[in-house]
Tab-separated table of C-alpha atoms in Angstrom:
chain	number	residue	atom	x	y	z
L	1011	MET	CA	0.085	-0.103	0.094
L	1012	GLU	CA	1.323	3.296	-0.876
L	1013	ALA	CA	1.351	6.044	1.675
L	1014	LYS	CA	-1.040	9.116	1.385
L	1015	LEU	CA	-2.184	12.159	2.958
L	1016	ALA	CA	-5.800	11.387	4.209
L	1017	ALA	CA	-6.371	14.680	5.866
L	1018	ILE	CA	-5.507	18.122	7.340
L	1019	ALA	CA	-6.447	20.068	10.218
L	1020	TYR	CA	-5.679	22.979	12.172
L	1021	LYS	CA	-6.558	24.786	15.348
L	1022	THR	CA	-6.746	28.559	16.043
L	1023	ALA	CA	-6.668	28.898	19.579
L	1024	LYS	CA	-5.108	26.763	22.142
L	1025	ARG	CA	-7.553	23.889	23.225
L	1026	GLY	CA	-9.541	25.149	20.411
L	1027	LYS	CA	-11.624	23.327	17.848
L	1028	MET	CA	-9.731	21.488	15.334
L	1029	SER	CA	-10.911	22.554	11.547
L	1030	GLN	CA	-10.440	19.986	9.145
L	1031	VAL	CA	-9.577	21.661	5.555
L	1032	PHE	CA	-9.372	20.436	1.936
L	1033	CYS	CA	-5.829	21.767	1.141
L	1034	ALA	CA	-3.511	23.863	3.182
L	1035	LYS	CA	-0.248	25.978	2.740
L	1036	VAL	CA	2.583	24.715	5.180
L	1037	THR	CA	5.534	27.271	5.568
L	1038	LEU	CA	8.583	27.389	7.765
L	1039	GLU	CA	7.145	30.159	9.571
L	1040	ARG	CA	3.856	29.115	10.204
L	1041	GLY	CA	3.578	25.577	9.768
L	1042	VAL	CA	-0.127	24.706	8.527
L	1043	GLU	CA	-1.689	28.060	7.665
L	1044	ASN	CA	-3.601	29.349	10.529
L	1045	ASP	CA	-2.604	26.644	13.256
L	1046	VAL	CA	-1.930	28.355	16.423
L	1047	PHE	CA	0.970	26.171	17.271
L	1048	GLY	CA	2.742	26.494	13.852
L	1049	ARG	CA	5.520	28.799	14.970
L	1050	PRO	CA	9.156	27.545	14.084
L	1051	GLY	CA	10.367	24.832	16.160
L	1052	LYS	CA	10.548	21.012	16.803
L	1053	ARG	CA	6.925	20.770	17.015
L	1054	GLN	CA	5.673	22.779	14.322
L	1055	VAL	CA	3.421	20.175	12.634
L	1056	THR	CA	2.254	16.903	14.226
L	1057	VAL	CA	1.382	13.796	11.950
L	1058	LEU	CA	-0.718	10.739	12.674
L	1059	SER	CA	-0.732	7.271	11.164
L	1060	GLN	CA	-4.420	6.383	10.318
L	1061	GLN	CA	-3.263	2.744	11.242
L	1062	GLN	CA	-1.658	3.378	14.488
L	1063	TRP	CA	-4.736	5.510	15.474
L	1064	GLN	CA	-6.848	2.837	14.573
L	1065	ILE	CA	-5.168	0.179	16.778
L	1066	ALA	CA	-5.336	2.750	19.603
L	1067	CYS	CA	-9.204	3.094	19.230
L	1068	LYS	CA	-9.714	-0.756	18.889
L	1069	GLN	CA	-7.775	-1.176	22.166
L	1070	ILE	CA	-10.308	1.053	23.859
L	1071	ASN	CA	-13.163	-0.298	21.670
L	1072	ALA	CA	-14.298	3.061	20.556
L	1073	ASP	CA	-14.600	4.314	16.935
L	1074	LEU	CA	-13.116	8.039	17.416
L	1075	ASP	CA	-12.814	10.653	14.837
L	1076	TRP	CA	-9.063	11.320	14.151
L	1077	LEU	CA	-9.544	14.951	14.946
L	1078	THR	CA	-9.839	13.976	18.589
L	1079	ARG	CA	-6.104	13.134	18.384
L	1080	ARG	CA	-5.524	17.052	17.591
L	1081	ALA	CA	-2.873	16.423	14.858
L	1082	ASN	CA	-2.280	18.560	11.845
L	1083	LEU	CA	-1.991	15.762	9.571
L	1084	LEU	CA	-3.253	12.313	8.925
L	1085	ILE	CA	-1.329	9.839	6.638
L	1086	THR	CA	-2.451	6.278	5.658
L	1087	GLY	CA	-0.144	3.170	4.414
L	1088	TYR	CA	2.774	3.929	7.100
L	1089	GLU	CA	3.384	3.586	10.656
L	1090	PHE	CA	5.750	5.501	12.628
L	1091	SER	CA	8.520	4.155	14.894
L	1092	ALA	CA	11.599	5.575	16.710
L	1093	ALA	CA	13.538	4.686	13.596
L	1094	ASP	CA	11.971	7.674	11.878
L	1095	VAL	CA	13.506	10.296	13.810
L	1096	GLY	CA	15.862	12.402	11.882
L	1097	LYS	CA	14.044	11.069	8.506
L	1098	THR	CA	12.252	13.533	6.141
L	1099	LEU	CA	8.863	13.146	5.242
L	1100	LYS	CA	7.832	14.521	1.959
L	1101	ILE	CA	4.249	14.927	1.175
L	1102	GLY	CA	2.861	16.208	-2.319
L	1103	ALA	CA	5.405	18.045	-4.887
L	1104	ASP	CA	7.172	20.223	-2.409
L	1105	LEU	CA	6.376	19.755	1.379
L	1106	GLN	CA	9.067	18.388	3.248
L	1107	LEU	CA	9.110	17.756	7.106
L	1108	LEU	CA	11.916	16.835	9.479
L	1109	ILE	CA	10.727	14.147	11.883
L	1110	THR	CA	12.015	15.534	15.366
L	1111	GLY	CA	10.449	13.019	17.866
L	1112	GLU	CA	7.267	11.342	19.428
L	1113	THR	CA	4.145	13.121	19.721
L	1114	ASP	CA	3.422	12.109	23.605
L	1115	PRO	CA	-0.139	11.854	24.507
L	1116	CYS	CA	-1.326	13.986	26.995
L	1117	LYS	CA	-4.340	14.296	29.655
L	1118	LYS	CA	-6.212	16.059	27.021
L	1119	MET	CA	-6.715	12.414	25.335
L	1120	GLU	CA	-7.864	10.881	28.651
L	1121	ALA	CA	-10.218	13.788	28.832
L	1122	ALA	CA	-11.657	13.004	25.288
L	1123	PHE	CA	-12.164	9.330	26.193
L	1124	ALA	CA	-11.107	7.191	28.890
L	1125	GLY	CA	-8.040	4.890	28.298
L	1126	LEU	CA	-7.129	6.786	25.096
L	1127	GLU	CA	-3.871	8.479	26.660
L	1128	GLN	CA	-2.816	4.979	27.650
L	1129	ALA	CA	-3.651	3.307	24.319
L	1130	LEU	CA	-1.831	6.006	22.401
L	1131	THR	CA	1.441	5.529	24.529
L	1132	PRO	CA	3.079	2.183	23.078
L	1133	ASP	CA	4.675	1.812	19.614
L	1134	TRP	CA	4.622	5.620	18.623
L	1135	ARG	CA	0.790	5.340	18.134
L	1136	GLY	CA	0.492	9.141	19.123
L	1137	GLY	CA	2.155	10.195	16.158
L	1138	VAL	CA	5.313	12.190	15.451
L	1139	THR	CA	6.411	15.968	15.723
L	1140	CYS	CA	7.776	17.645	12.743
L	1141	LYS	CA	9.764	20.807	11.736
L	1142	VAL	CA	9.144	22.365	8.139
L	1143	ILE	CA	12.348	22.081	6.180
L	1144	GLN	CA	10.724	23.209	2.742
L	1145	ALA	CA	7.328	24.789	2.267
L	1146	GLY	CA	4.327	23.378	0.193
L	1147	LEU	CA	0.653	23.266	-0.872
L	1148	ILE	CA	-0.837	19.827	0.364
L	1149	GLN	CA	-4.271	18.203	-0.181
L	1150	PRO	CA	-5.544	14.881	0.593
L	1151	ASP	CA	-4.298	11.935	-1.560
L	1152	ASP	CA	-1.055	13.542	-2.087
L	1153	PRO	CA	1.695	10.848	-2.002
L	1154	VAL	CA	3.887	10.628	1.302
L	1155	THR	CA	7.468	9.383	1.002
L	1156	MET	CA	9.967	8.828	3.835
L	1157	ARG	CA	13.635	9.359	3.315
């Protein structure tokens, strides 16, 4: 299965509602356009694997929308691990993201659904944090490659 971008989202305020969009400009200065946490740094963009999200949801016997995780990008066809830190995730024609670490699940996940924080903890199920190294315009179904 080829890895692809499945969905894009951002939040305009801390603890704010996630807004899903059909395309987004991702820049070195702002991360995913309009995202409150998009400033430069190691956690500029967060990426979640759909397969790993589904494993976590199955563990707690819940069918939760991926937006519950509060990540910026959802990809299919790839599962993250510690070996990915330092690699570049290329999405679409131009966007390049440097994987800087694991997105640790927090108490917000437990507040969203009992057991979710613990279900996201093993095997990098909570996704990865990234820094934008090359800007780009992305949309669902864009190919995703790792190098």
